Every structure is written in C-alpha cells, then in structure tokens.
C-alpha cells in the first residue's frame, strides 16, 4: 500500500502534563459543536482519526485496540446479553463490536453530542460500519448521566461506558453517583465496563476510578492494554459486577463466534491483560 497518499502533513499533538502525543497528519475538519471542539485528521500512519477538545479519541487503524478491549470481556462473560447500554461511543466502534454478538436483541447508545455521530458517519464510516444500519441499535441524543438516573432498576445485562476524558461533557461519567446508578440499572449476573484511563498519564484518576467502582459494585478489576495514539500508549479498561468477578471468565462459545474477526482480543489476551498489573498499581489499589 502506498503510505504517502496524504501530503502536507503537520504534527497534531495531544498535550498532556508537559508531554506531547503526536501524529503527522492533515486536518480535514475542525469545528465547535454545542459541547466540544471536534477535529478530524487524516494521517498516513493511522488513517483518519478523531480528536475531541484536542484529545485523541480514535483512528481507523487504532480503533480495534480500544473497542475490542472495552466490549468483549463484558459481552463474553455476562450471564445474558440481550439488553446492552452504551454511554457515549458516538464514533460507533463500540456498537460495531457489540453487534457482532448475535444474542444482543437491543442496544441503546446514549450520546450527548449528535454532531460527533454525524461527523464520524461522514468521515470515519468504517468505525461504526454496519452498526449504523443494524435495527437492534437505538440511538438517543441525551446526556448519559441523566439516562442512567432515569432508567429502571435491573434493566440492562451489560453497561459499557465509552466516554472521553474526565473534563467537559464526560466529567460526570467519573463519579460515584453515576456508578451507583449503573449498578442499580444492571441486572443480576450483569457486567459493567468502562474505559479507565492510563495508569501512567492519569495515575490518580485511574486508581480512584477502580477503587470507587470496586466499592460500589463489590467486584471490579482493571485490564491493561495499549492504544498507541493515547497519552503514554498504555491504557486500561475496568470491569465490574455485583455478585462475583464473572468478567474474568469469558465463555468459549461466545468467544468462538467473534474471535476470527478480532485483531487484539482473545481469551488468552484477556487473561494476560487482567494479570498485567504492575506492582506500583497493585500497591496503590490496596491502600
Ligand atoms: N484519552 C482517550 C479516552 C478515550 C475514550 N473514548 C474514546 C472513544 C472511542 N470510541
């Protein structure tokens, strides 16, 4: 493949605590929605990508690292997966991975910013792909925090939080009240999943998130992987359940139906990723 089709590239950086995480790319859209700055870039290295408020969210050749890690540990382990909720996820990548599971009957996607969906459908159509046309997908343009506080108890088998970083419209997705509502609306035998930031770049946020989610649900564990374009490249996703850590044990028959199309996730990868906790993180979580 000719890797030099995008010409006149500039460095596009996410700047975080005196470090730059950058990619050579061309800006093809840069605008402000009612909630945030939305930027679409095109690069040779990772294809087209999305930034929100100047933070990397996803890119065509990076999205599987993030979305498979967020979705499949939960969907391969919850007792039932008929009714699934996504909070955020406006690029469609989380929905696409979910809908590979045939047992899902209803997938609610609650995105606060309609413009993110429109822009991703236009510029990054491969990330949501077939999900946008799947009749099981119900998109609601609403605040996810309000949605979980209004939803009936025991109404979802799996809840997946695919928000951005804890500032701007996603800030409320990182607090105890939000997690308590998620627990309330999660069915028995259900699994909660959230992206939980980088243990290197966002150490304090990461540790606090895992501790609070553990206190709220009783069982919660982070899984560690990588999304090279994110700050430090090292990322985490945290899974929780009310009765036992069922998310640690993916079901083989569920894995068998998705594994051929996975680039990162496998039962083997998941087992390693839950165990790949550095000693300093383990110590911090024990405090
Ligand atoms: N700093 C990046 C945090 C990423 C959160 N979600 C990304 C959206 C991908 N669907």
XYZ file of N, CA and C and ligand atoms in Angstrom:
871
model
N 0.850 -1.201 0.000
C 0.000 0.000 0.000
C 0.885 1.251 0.000
N 0.552 2.216 -0.847
C 1.281 3.470 -0.859
C 0.938 4.241 0.406
N 1.947 4.436 1.240
C 1.691 5.065 2.538
C 1.899 6.571 2.496
N 2.075 7.123 1.324
C 2.358 8.563 1.295
C 1.260 9.336 0.561
N 0.028 8.840 0.629
C -1.050 9.490 -0.115
C -1.505 10.782 0.548
N -1.222 10.962 1.836
C -1.618 12.209 2.489
C -0.417 13.145 2.490
N -0.554 14.230 1.771
C 0.577 15.156 1.654
C 0.383 16.347 2.574
N 1.416 17.164 2.674
C 1.392 18.374 3.511
C 0.937 18.053 4.931
N 1.676 17.215 5.582
C 1.312 16.809 6.936
C 1.960 17.733 7.969
N 1.223 17.973 9.037
C 1.775 18.722 10.176
C 1.645 17.852 11.416
N 2.393 18.221 12.446
C 2.261 17.472 13.694
C 0.976 17.895 14.404
N 0.141 16.905 14.732
C -1.071 17.154 15.523
C -0.806 16.486 16.870
N -0.854 17.265 17.944
C -0.472 16.730 19.254
C -1.603 16.829 20.264
N -1.720 15.810 21.101
C -2.460 15.966 22.357
C -1.406 16.317 23.391
N -1.576 17.452 24.056
C -0.575 17.858 25.048
C -1.121 17.545 26.426
N -0.357 16.764 27.170
C -0.824 16.362 28.495
C 0.347 16.396 29.471
N 0.252 17.273 30.464
C 1.264 17.380 31.508
C 2.687 17.394 30.952
N 2.950 18.371 30.094
C 4.283 18.601 29.551
C 4.798 17.503 28.617
N 3.895 16.652 28.132
C 4.298 15.658 27.132
C 3.364 15.822 25.930
N 3.933 15.617 24.724
C 3.114 15.705 23.516
C 2.954 14.314 22.928
N 1.714 13.965 22.584
C 1.449 12.685 21.939
C 0.969 13.002 20.537
N 1.842 12.857 19.556
C 1.549 13.435 18.257
C 1.576 12.474 17.091
N 0.985 12.958 16.025
C 0.880 12.197 14.793
C 1.033 13.190 13.651
N 1.756 12.818 12.614
C 1.830 13.695 11.437
C 0.552 13.494 10.643
N -0.166 14.579 10.414
C -1.480 14.433 9.790
C -1.930 15.749 9.174
N -3.029 15.657 8.443
C -3.644 16.844 7.838
C -5.016 17.020 8.476
N -5.349 18.237 8.893
C -6.679 18.482 9.477
C -7.682 18.593 8.339
N -8.742 17.774 8.399
C -9.737 17.885 7.336
C -11.064 18.454 7.841
N -11.231 18.555 9.150
C -12.403 19.239 9.706
C -12.038 19.716 11.103
N -12.433 20.934 11.441
C -12.147 21.464 12.773
C -13.278 22.438 13.102
N -14.128 22.063 14.056
C -15.283 22.910 14.345
C -15.680 22.758 15.808
N -16.574 23.627 16.261
C -17.094 23.540 17.628
C -18.564 23.145 17.580
N -18.915 22.090 18.306
C -20.332 21.734 18.461
C -20.835 22.480 19.703
N -22.050 22.185 20.132
C -22.559 22.816 21.359
C -21.777 22.361 22.587
N -21.021 21.262 22.473
C -20.364 20.678 23.647
C -18.845 20.726 23.616
N -18.264 20.702 22.412
C -16.813 20.498 22.362
C -16.237 20.812 20.987
N -14.924 20.877 20.947
C -14.220 21.023 19.671
C -14.107 19.639 19.030
N -14.442 19.573 17.769
C -14.383 18.290 17.054
C -13.391 18.446 15.905
N -12.395 17.574 15.873
C -11.379 17.659 14.821
C -11.249 16.295 14.146
N -11.216 16.320 12.833
C -10.947 15.091 12.072
C -9.630 15.308 11.322
N -8.767 14.321 11.428
C -7.475 14.419 10.746
C -7.293 13.221 9.806
N -6.358 13.368 8.903
C -6.001 12.221 8.062
C -4.497 12.035 8.110
N -4.073 10.828 8.397
C -2.640 10.553 8.541
C -2.260 9.353 7.688
N -0.984 9.235 7.412
C -0.521 8.021 6.742
C -0.455 6.850 7.713
N -0.070 7.142 8.943
C 0.220 6.080 9.898
C -1.037 5.360 10.423
N -2.039 6.147 10.858
C -3.224 5.536 11.469
C -4.519 5.833 10.719
N -4.422 6.369 9.508
C -5.630 6.664 8.740
C -6.330 7.899 9.290
N -7.637 7.992 9.022
C -8.375 9.160 9.533
C -8.646 8.971 11.023
N -8.678 10.095 11.744
C -8.857 9.998 13.196
C -9.696 11.137 13.742
N -10.123 10.973 14.977
C -10.995 11.946 15.653
C -10.328 12.440 16.928
N -10.342 13.770 17.121
C -9.978 14.352 18.421
C -11.189 15.114 18.954
N -11.411 15.048 20.255
C -12.421 15.885 20.916
C -11.680 16.772 21.900
N -11.936 18.062 21.827
C -11.221 19.027 22.666
C -9.716 18.758 22.658
N -9.203 18.491 21.482
C -7.766 18.284 21.246
C -7.187 17.041 21.922
N -8.033 16.096 22.276
C -7.554 14.807 22.821
C -7.898 13.694 21.837
N -6.947 12.788 21.641
C -7.162 11.675 20.721
C -8.299 10.779 21.193
N -9.207 10.481 20.288
C -10.316 9.574 20.604
C -10.206 8.250 19.865
N -10.022 8.338 18.560
C -9.956 7.093 17.797
C -9.343 7.365 16.431
N -8.962 6.309 15.752
C -8.468 6.416 14.376
C -8.705 5.073 13.689
N -8.790 5.134 12.381
C -9.164 3.929 11.621
C -8.273 2.732 11.942
N -6.954 2.958 12.067
C -6.060 1.801 12.260
C -5.665 1.613 13.725
N -6.426 2.207 14.630
C -6.151 2.084 16.071
C -7.385 1.646 16.834
N -8.539 1.732 16.189
C -9.781 1.609 16.957
C -9.999 0.219 17.547
N -9.465 -0.808 16.871
C -9.697 -2.163 17.378
C -9.009 -2.379 18.731
N -7.840 -1.749 18.915
C -7.118 -1.897 20.188
C -8.015 -1.496 21.359
N -8.765 -0.432 21.140
C -9.587 0.136 22.211
C -10.946 -0.558 22.312
N -11.643 -0.664 21.171
C -13.034 -1.130 21.242
C -13.143 -2.616 21.584
N -12.233 -3.442 21.070
C -12.309 -4.870 21.417
C -12.054 -5.080 22.906
N -11.113 -4.307 23.454
C -10.771 -4.456 24.879
C -11.918 -4.004 25.772
N -12.671 -3.024 25.328
C -13.780 -2.499 26.122
C -14.999 -3.429 26.088
N -15.239 -4.016 24.917
C -16.507 -4.727 24.704
C -16.451 -6.220 25.052
N -15.479 -6.947 24.508
C -15.589 -8.410 24.550
C -15.411 -9.049 25.929
N -14.594 -8.504 26.821
C -14.567 -9.121 28.158
C -15.943 -9.089 28.818
N -16.705 -8.027 28.587
C -18.047 -7.922 29.194
C -19.041 -8.817 28.470
N -19.039 -8.751 27.149
C -20.071 -9.491 26.407
C -19.811 -10.992 26.350
N -18.573 -11.392 26.600
C -18.296 -12.832 26.620
C -18.511 -13.437 28.004
N -18.846 -12.600 28.995
C -18.921 -13.159 30.351
C -20.240 -12.920 31.084
N -21.008 -11.910 30.708
C -22.262 -11.645 31.430
C -23.210 -12.829 31.235
N -24.058 -13.075 32.246
C -24.965 -14.222 32.156
C -25.821 -14.161 30.900
N -26.347 -12.984 30.635
C -27.216 -12.788 29.485
C -26.730 -11.515 28.788
N -26.997 -11.372 27.502
C -26.552 -10.138 26.826
C -27.645 -9.623 25.879
N -28.896 -9.805 26.289
C -29.992 -9.354 25.400
C -30.095 -7.839 25.344
N -29.992 -7.199 26.495
C -30.168 -5.730 26.539
C -28.861 -5.077 26.983
N -28.300 -4.282 26.083
C -26.984 -3.679 26.340
C -27.094 -2.162 26.185
N -26.395 -1.449 27.062
C -26.388 0.017 27.046
C -24.968 0.513 26.793
N -24.833 1.460 25.860
C -23.550 2.165 25.667
C -23.777 3.619 26.036
N -22.938 4.143 26.922
C -22.957 5.569 27.226
C -21.784 6.192 26.470
N -22.070 7.163 25.613
C -21.025 7.742 24.761
C -20.919 6.919 23.485
N -19.674 6.752 23.010
C -19.475 5.859 21.865
C -20.002 6.406 20.550
N -19.979 7.728 20.382
C -20.548 8.358 19.190
C -19.836 8.039 17.891
N -18.619 7.472 17.951
C -17.954 7.095 16.699
C -18.463 5.761 16.160
N -19.219 4.999 16.985
C -19.827 3.751 16.512
C -18.968 2.515 16.683
N -17.701 2.662 17.096
C -16.818 1.498 17.199
C -17.255 0.507 18.277
N -17.715 1.030 19.399
C -18.182 0.133 20.469
C -19.447 -0.598 20.027
N -20.347 0.119 19.366
C -21.580 -0.519 18.873
C -21.248 -1.616 17.863
N -20.290 -1.337 16.993
C -19.917 -2.337 15.972
C -19.426 -3.624 16.633
N -18.559 -3.493 17.641
C -18.065 -4.704 18.316
C -19.207 -5.413 19.041
N -20.099 -4.642 19.695
C -21.232 -5.264 20.413
C -22.087 -6.087 19.462
N -22.395 -5.510 18.305
C -23.384 -6.137 17.424
C -22.855 -7.382 16.719
N -21.583 -7.684 16.925
C -21.080 -8.971 16.439
C -21.600 -10.119 17.295
N -22.131 -9.767 18.476
C -22.712 -10.797 19.352
C -24.187 -10.961 18.987
N -24.516 -12.122 18.440
C -25.874 -12.322 17.904
C -26.938 -12.356 18.994
N -26.550 -12.623 20.222
C -27.540 -12.715 21.305
C -28.099 -11.354 21.698
N -27.467 -10.286 21.271
C -27.986 -8.944 21.620
C -29.273 -8.699 20.837
N -30.313 -8.319 21.595
C -31.600 -8.009 20.947
C -31.799 -6.497 20.868
N -31.262 -5.787 21.843
C -31.484 -4.341 21.928
C -30.208 -3.662 22.432
N -29.742 -2.682 21.652
C -28.529 -1.960 22.035
C -28.859 -0.467 22.062
N -28.915 0.106 23.254
C -29.169 1.546 23.387
C -27.830 2.276 23.410
N -27.683 3.281 22.544
C -26.459 4.089 22.520
C -26.863 5.513 22.881
N -26.361 6.001 24.013
C -26.752 7.320 24.518
C -25.568 8.270 24.349
N -25.676 9.137 23.372
C -24.575 10.061 23.047
C -25.094 11.493 23.228
N -24.346 12.282 23.966
C -24.812 13.649 24.249
C -24.681 14.568 23.025
N -23.699 14.279 22.156
C -23.374 15.221 21.090
C -23.666 14.619 19.714
N -24.824 14.997 19.182
C -25.234 14.468 17.882
C -24.193 14.747 16.786
N -23.475 15.842 16.933
C -22.514 16.229 15.892
C -21.365 15.220 15.801
N -21.010 14.607 16.941
C -19.950 13.573 16.898
C -20.401 12.419 16.006
N -21.661 12.015 16.162
C -22.169 10.908 15.338
C -22.167 11.306 13.860
N -22.673 12.505 13.569
C -22.742 12.941 12.162
C -21.360 12.985 11.518
N -20.412 13.560 12.242
C -19.060 13.712 11.698
C -18.404 12.337 11.502
N -18.593 11.437 12.472
C -17.980 10.108 12.347
C -18.627 9.308 11.221
N -19.947 9.453 11.062
C -20.587 8.738 9.956
C -20.066 9.243 8.609
N -19.778 10.536 8.544
C -19.308 11.088 7.269
C -17.818 10.797 7.006
N -16.984 11.009 8.031
C -15.530 10.938 7.797
C -14.899 9.614 8.223
N -15.521 8.919 9.167
C -14.935 7.662 9.664
C -15.970 6.538 9.563
N -16.554 6.338 8.374
C -17.687 5.399 8.272
C -17.311 3.966 8.625
N -16.052 3.596 8.450
C -15.652 2.213 8.727
C -15.644 1.891 10.215
N -15.584 2.901 11.071
C -15.501 2.618 12.513
C -16.857 2.128 13.031
N -17.945 2.786 12.645
C -19.277 2.291 13.036
C -19.771 1.224 12.074
N -19.385 1.368 10.806
C -19.688 0.383 9.761
C -21.150 -0.082 9.801
N -21.353 -1.402 9.787
C -22.711 -1.981 9.731
C -23.562 -1.642 10.944
N -22.931 -1.204 12.024
C -23.716 -0.929 13.249
C -24.771 0.139 12.992
N -24.431 1.143 12.183
C -25.364 2.254 11.982
C -26.661 1.800 11.350
N -26.633 0.680 10.632
C -27.855 0.225 9.936
C -28.509 -0.955 10.644
N -27.939 -1.395 11.739
C -28.478 -2.581 12.422
C -29.737 -2.191 13.194
N -30.869 -2.867 12.934
C -32.115 -2.476 13.609
C -32.084 -2.661 15.128
N -31.104 -3.384 15.638
C -31.016 -3.553 17.100
C -30.460 -2.304 17.785
N -29.878 -1.393 17.005
C -29.255 -0.199 17.591
C -30.273 0.937 17.719
N -30.451 1.447 18.951
C -31.319 2.617 19.200
C -30.438 3.749 19.676
N -30.345 4.795 18.872
C -29.511 5.938 19.249
C -30.391 6.990 19.903
N -29.985 7.464 21.075
C -30.694 8.566 21.739
C -29.682 9.681 21.963
N -30.033 10.887 21.548
C -29.148 12.026 21.779
C -29.555 12.625 23.121
N -28.869 12.197 24.146
C -29.205 12.601 25.516
C -27.951 12.550 26.369
N -28.032 13.155 27.519
C -26.947 13.082 28.498
C -26.977 11.694 29.155
N -25.875 10.963 29.072
C -25.824 9.614 29.636
C -26.046 9.591 31.145
N -25.661 10.674 31.805
C -25.822 10.724 33.272
C -27.306 10.782 33.617
N -28.043 11.589 32.871
C -29.497 11.665 33.077
C -30.134 10.327 32.708
N -29.663 9.722 31.625
C -30.245 8.451 31.182
C -30.140 7.389 32.280
N -28.953 7.241 32.869
C -28.826 6.177 33.881
C -29.591 6.537 35.152
N -29.764 7.827 35.428
C -30.511 8.148 36.655
C -32.002 7.949 36.445
N -32.490 7.976 35.197
C -33.923 7.771 34.937
C -34.285 6.326 34.596
N -33.302 5.511 34.238
C -33.614 4.134 33.788
C -34.115 3.283 34.960
N -34.965 2.281 34.623
C -35.493 1.385 35.656
C -34.397 0.481 36.205
N -34.592 0.068 37.459
C -33.580 -0.832 38.016
C -33.620 -2.180 37.291
N -32.492 -2.854 37.293
C -32.342 -4.161 36.621
C -32.785 -4.122 35.161
N -32.406 -3.107 34.424
C -32.898 -3.053 33.040
C -31.867 -3.418 31.974
N -30.597 -3.535 32.311
C -29.592 -3.889 31.285
C -28.732 -5.069 31.743
N -28.395 -5.920 30.780
C -27.491 -7.043 31.063
C -26.034 -6.582 31.098
N -25.719 -5.621 30.245
C -24.342 -5.100 30.181
C -24.416 -3.584 29.997
N -23.568 -2.857 30.723
C -23.472 -1.399 30.565
C -22.026 -1.078 30.200
N -21.842 -0.329 29.111
C -20.492 -0.005 28.629
C -20.353 1.509 28.560
N -19.359 2.042 29.256
C -19.138 3.490 29.246
C -17.950 3.787 28.331
N -18.254 4.432 27.216
C -17.226 4.781 26.233
C -17.185 6.303 26.116
N -16.784 6.934 27.207
C -16.726 8.391 27.221
C -15.333 8.876 26.888
N -15.191 10.204 26.846
C -13.848 10.753 26.666
C -13.235 10.995 28.039
N -12.259 11.872 28.121
C -11.532 12.047 29.378
C -12.362 12.864 30.380
N -11.991 12.834 31.673
C -12.835 13.481 32.702
C -12.757 14.997 32.711
N -13.244 15.592 31.657
C -13.388 17.044 31.583
C -14.482 17.287 30.539
N -15.011 18.477 30.474
C -16.068 18.774 29.506
C -17.275 17.880 29.731
N -17.976 17.475 28.633
C -19.235 16.745 28.793
C -19.088 15.378 29.452
N -17.882 14.813 29.497
C -17.710 13.459 30.063
C -17.385 13.466 31.556
N -17.227 14.643 32.150
C -16.747 14.712 33.537
C -17.609 13.888 34.497
N -18.927 13.982 34.328
C -19.846 13.293 35.247
C -19.858 11.783 35.098
N -19.105 11.256 34.119
C -19.052 9.795 33.959
C -17.997 9.181 34.871
N -17.380 10.008 35.701
C -16.285 9.531 36.558
C -16.615 9.730 38.023
N -17.880 9.658 38.418
C -18.151 9.856 39.848
C -19.075 8.788 40.439
N -19.049 8.732 41.756
C -19.727 7.677 42.498
C -21.220 7.606 42.186
N -21.851 8.763 42.099
C -23.288 8.792 41.853
C -23.627 8.126 40.514
N -22.811 8.402 39.505
C -23.022 7.781 38.193
C -22.863 6.254 38.300
N -21.814 5.802 38.982
C -21.589 4.348 39.103
C -22.711 3.687 39.915
N -23.224 4.394 40.926
C -24.316 3.817 41.727
C -25.560 3.611 40.867
N -25.824 4.566 40.001
C -26.973 4.385 39.101
C -26.734 3.247 38.125
N -25.498 3.118 37.637
C -25.192 1.999 36.730
C -25.425 0.668 37.454
N -24.996 0.605 38.703
C -25.216 -0.636 39.469
C -26.722 -0.916 39.620
N -27.478 0.118 39.924
C -28.927 -0.028 40.136
C -29.620 -0.556 38.878
N -29.197 -0.090 37.711
C -29.918 -0.484 36.486
C -29.324 -1.744 35.835
N -28.251 -2.272 36.429
C -27.633 -3.501 35.900
C -28.360 -4.719 36.462
N -28.710 -5.661 35.581
C -29.402 -6.875 36.037
C -28.470 -7.763 36.852
N -29.022 -8.631 37.690
C -28.177 -9.625 38.359
C -27.455 -10.468 37.293
N -26.198 -10.772 37.556
C -25.418 -11.535 36.558
C -24.905 -10.655 35.431
N -25.113 -9.333 35.570
C -24.678 -8.416 34.515
C -23.240 -7.958 34.719
N -22.692 -7.288 33.703
C -21.312 -6.772 33.778
C -21.305 -5.298 33.358
N -20.583 -4.492 34.123
C -20.356 -3.077 33.827
C -18.935 -2.952 33.275
N -18.763 -2.142 32.239
C -17.426 -1.937 31.654
C -17.215 -0.460 31.381
N -16.021 0.028 31.653
C -15.706 1.420 31.327
C -14.247 1.559 30.926
N -13.976 2.501 30.045
C -12.567 2.849 29.830
C -12.115 3.531 31.121
N -10.876 3.266 31.569
C -10.466 3.807 32.873
C -9.089 4.476 32.805
N -8.815 5.117 31.669
C -7.661 5.997 31.525
C -6.320 5.232 31.634
N -5.228 6.017 31.587
C -3.895 5.414 31.591
C -3.309 5.404 32.997
N -2.795 4.262 33.453
C -2.163 4.249 34.774
C -0.875 5.064 34.814
N -0.352 5.459 33.656
C 0.849 6.295 33.639
C 0.458 7.774 33.555
N -0.327 8.123 32.551
C -0.637 9.541 32.321
C -1.716 10.073 33.262
N -2.594 9.204 33.722
C -3.704 9.640 34.579
C -3.744 8.749 35.823
N -2.610 8.602 36.484
C -2.489 7.627 37.576
C -3.559 7.824 38.663
N -3.696 9.070 39.141
C -4.616 9.325 40.252
C -6.059 9.021 39.828
N -6.424 9.483 38.644
C -7.795 9.236 38.161
C -8.030 7.739 38.028
N -7.056 7.044 37.467
C -7.198 5.603 37.254
C -7.404 4.864 38.585
N -6.558 5.161 39.551
C -6.650 4.453 40.840
C -7.975 4.778 41.529
N -8.335 6.053 41.523
C -9.603 6.434 42.187
C -10.804 5.787 41.514
N -10.766 5.743 40.200
C -11.892 5.112 39.479
C -12.055 3.661 39.892
N -10.951 2.919 39.857
C -11.044 1.485 40.172
C -11.521 1.308 41.621
N -10.972 2.126 42.522
C -11.374 1.983 43.936
C -12.863 2.280 44.130
N -13.341 3.351 43.509
C -14.763 3.711 43.689
C -15.659 2.645 43.051
N -15.297 2.207 41.853
C -16.134 1.193 41.182
C -16.154 -0.093 42.013
N -15.033 -0.442 42.626
C -14.974 -1.626 43.498
C -15.886 -1.464 44.705
N -15.846 -0.277 45.298
C -16.699 -0.035 46.472
C -18.177 -0.113 46.097
N -18.506 0.428 44.936
C -19.920 0.487 44.535
C -20.441 -0.899 44.141
N -19.686 -1.613 43.301
C -20.205 -2.885 42.756
C -19.833 -4.103 43.606
N -18.859 -3.998 44.435
C -18.249 -5.117 45.196
C -17.111 -5.781 44.432
N -17.270 -6.031 43.158
C -16.203 -6.679 42.393
C -15.836 -5.799 41.197
N -14.556 -5.471 41.071
C -14.096 -4.676 39.917
C -12.608 -4.915 39.711
N -12.212 -5.050 38.468
C -10.796 -5.256 38.145
C -10.438 -4.542 36.846
N -9.250 -3.905 36.831
C -8.786 -3.280 35.589
C -8.045 -4.280 34.704
N -8.138 -4.040 33.438
C -7.415 -4.835 32.447
C -6.508 -3.848 31.708
N -5.275 -4.241 31.410
C -4.304 -3.314 30.824
C -3.925 -3.719 29.403
N -3.945 -2.702 28.535
C -3.563 -2.936 27.141
C -2.941 -1.675 26.584
N -3.063 -1.491 25.288
C -2.386 -0.349 24.678
C -3.250 0.240 23.568
N -3.197 1.549 23.492
C -3.761 2.295 22.361
C -2.662 3.297 22.018
N -1.814 2.966 21.051
C -0.587 3.744 20.846
C -0.779 5.251 20.696
N -1.910 5.712 20.178
C -2.081 7.159 19.989
C -2.501 7.887 21.264
N -2.908 7.188 22.314
C -3.346 7.836 23.557
C -2.140 8.209 24.436
N -2.318 9.143 25.362
C -1.203 9.515 26.245
C -0.552 8.291 26.901
N 0.715 8.170 26.684
C 1.588 7.079 27.148
C 1.401 5.788 26.346
N 0.324 5.673 25.586
C 0.081 4.462 24.811
C -0.467 3.309 25.648
N -0.308 3.430 26.950
C -0.702 2.357 27.883
C -2.092 2.714 28.400
N -3.050 1.798 28.260
C -4.427 2.166 28.603
C -5.066 1.096 29.484
N -6.222 1.446 30.065
C -6.911 0.477 30.922
C -8.423 0.535 30.714
N -9.037 -0.582 31.023
C -10.492 -0.720 30.976
C -10.861 -1.460 32.260
N -11.947 -1.036 32.900
C -12.296 -1.670 34.175
C -13.668 -2.324 34.064
N -13.759 -3.521 34.619
C -14.973 -4.335 34.542
C -15.472 -4.591 35.956
N -16.794 -4.610 36.111
C -17.353 -4.782 37.455
C -18.618 -5.620 37.392
N -18.907 -6.275 38.516
C -20.179 -6.987 38.639
C -20.551 -7.046 40.111
N -21.812 -7.407 40.371
C -22.322 -7.295 41.741
C -22.112 -8.562 42.569
N -22.105 -9.721 41.911
C -22.139 -10.969 42.688
C -20.796 -11.673 42.781
N -20.008 -11.626 41.722
C -18.704 -12.305 41.679
C -17.952 -11.745 40.468
N -16.629 -11.931 40.388
C -15.894 -11.365 39.242
C -16.077 -12.195 37.961
N -17.317 -12.297 37.493
C -17.581 -13.179 36.336
C -16.882 -12.715 35.070
N -16.552 -11.413 35.018
C -15.894 -10.865 33.822
C -14.503 -11.461 33.599
N -13.973 -12.166 34.606
C -12.638 -12.776 34.436
C -12.695 -14.047 33.593
N -13.916 -14.576 33.406
C -14.041 -15.885 32.754
C -14.915 -15.830 31.503
N -14.331 -15.509 30.365
C -15.122 -15.464 29.127
C -15.628 -16.854 28.741
N -16.837 -16.887 28.172
C -17.413 -18.173 27.749
C -16.867 -18.534 26.368
N -16.434 -19.777 26.241
C -15.803 -20.200 24.978
C -16.761 -20.068 23.798
N -18.038 -20.430 24.018
C -18.971 -20.373 22.868
C -19.217 -18.944 22.399
N -19.177 -17.981 23.342
C -19.312 -16.575 22.910
C -18.040 -16.124 22.186
N -16.901 -16.527 22.730
C -15.628 -16.149 22.096
C -15.531 -16.733 20.686
N -16.012 -17.969 20.529
C -15.890 -18.639 19.222
C -16.613 -17.876 18.118
N -17.721 -17.197 18.479
C -18.472 -16.534 17.411
C -17.853 -15.201 16.965
N -16.894 -14.684 17.716
C -16.311 -13.382 17.332
C -14.808 -13.446 17.048
N -14.165 -14.522 17.480
C -12.688 -14.492 17.543
C -12.009 -14.306 16.184
N -12.610 -14.818 15.110
C -11.940 -14.729 13.803
C -11.731 -13.280 13.363
N -12.624 -12.401 13.791
C -12.506 -11.010 13.340
C -11.832 -10.097 14.344
N -11.346 -10.667 15.430
C -10.670 -9.823 16.427
C -9.197 -9.650 16.051
N -8.710 -8.433 16.198
C -7.283 -8.182 15.966
C -6.489 -8.280 17.257
N -7.102 -7.932 18.364
C -6.401 -7.866 19.644
C -6.991 -8.880 20.633
N -8.299 -8.820 20.830
C -8.925 -9.609 21.888
C -8.918 -11.101 21.558
N -8.608 -11.884 22.572
C -8.797 -13.338 22.529
C -8.896 -13.740 23.995
N -9.313 -14.936 24.257
C -9.377 -15.387 25.650
C -7.974 -15.303 26.267
N -6.991 -15.725 25.515
C -5.599 -15.700 26.009
C -5.160 -14.268 26.319
N -5.458 -13.333 25.384
C -5.058 -11.934 25.591
C -5.739 -11.378 26.836
N -7.041 -11.648 26.955
C -7.786 -11.110 28.102
C -7.215 -11.618 29.423
N -6.913 -12.927 29.460
C -6.399 -13.466 30.723
C -5.087 -12.811 31.110
N -4.220 -12.609 30.106
C -2.948 -11.935 30.378
C -3.152 -10.491 30.788
N -4.079 -9.814 30.104
C -4.274 -8.377 30.324
C -4.833 -8.085 31.727
N -5.666 -8.978 32.245
C -6.142 -8.780 33.612
C -5.012 -8.987 34.627
N -4.040 -9.805 34.249
C -2.944 -10.076 35.186
C -1.776 -9.095 35.051
N -1.781 -8.301 33.973
C -0.608 -7.446 33.694
C -0.652 -6.160 34.519
N -0.808 -6.328 35.810
C -0.884 -5.168 36.708
C 0.490 -4.941 37.345
N 1.097 -3.772 37.092
C 2.402 -3.508 37.700
C 2.299 -3.414 39.221
N 3.417 -3.689 39.883
C 3.419 -3.716 41.354
C 2.985 -2.380 41.946
N 3.383 -1.252 41.320
C 3.033 0.040 41.925
C 1.533 0.303 41.844
N 0.886 -0.233 40.821
C -0.572 -0.081 40.720
C -1.246 -0.990 41.753
N -0.745 -2.191 41.869
C -1.310 -3.133 42.846
C -1.231 -2.544 44.257
N -0.077 -1.949 44.572
C 0.094 -1.353 45.911
C -0.880 -0.192 46.108
N -1.020 0.651 45.072
C -1.908 1.813 45.206
C -3.353 1.380 45.386
N -3.744 0.329 44.694
C -5.129 -0.131 44.795
C -5.435 -0.760 46.155
N -4.387 -1.263 46.795
C -4.604 -1.912 48.108
C -4.782 -0.879 49.225
N -4.361 0.355 49.001
C -4.393 1.350 50.083
C -5.818 1.749 50.415
N -7.997 9.797 26.005
C -8.865 8.975 25.288
C -10.037 8.475 26.028
C -10.796 7.639 25.106
C -12.167 7.476 25.374
N -13.033 7.013 24.366
C -12.622 7.019 23.020
C -13.756 6.859 22.100
C -13.625 5.696 21.229
N -14.882 5.127 20.913
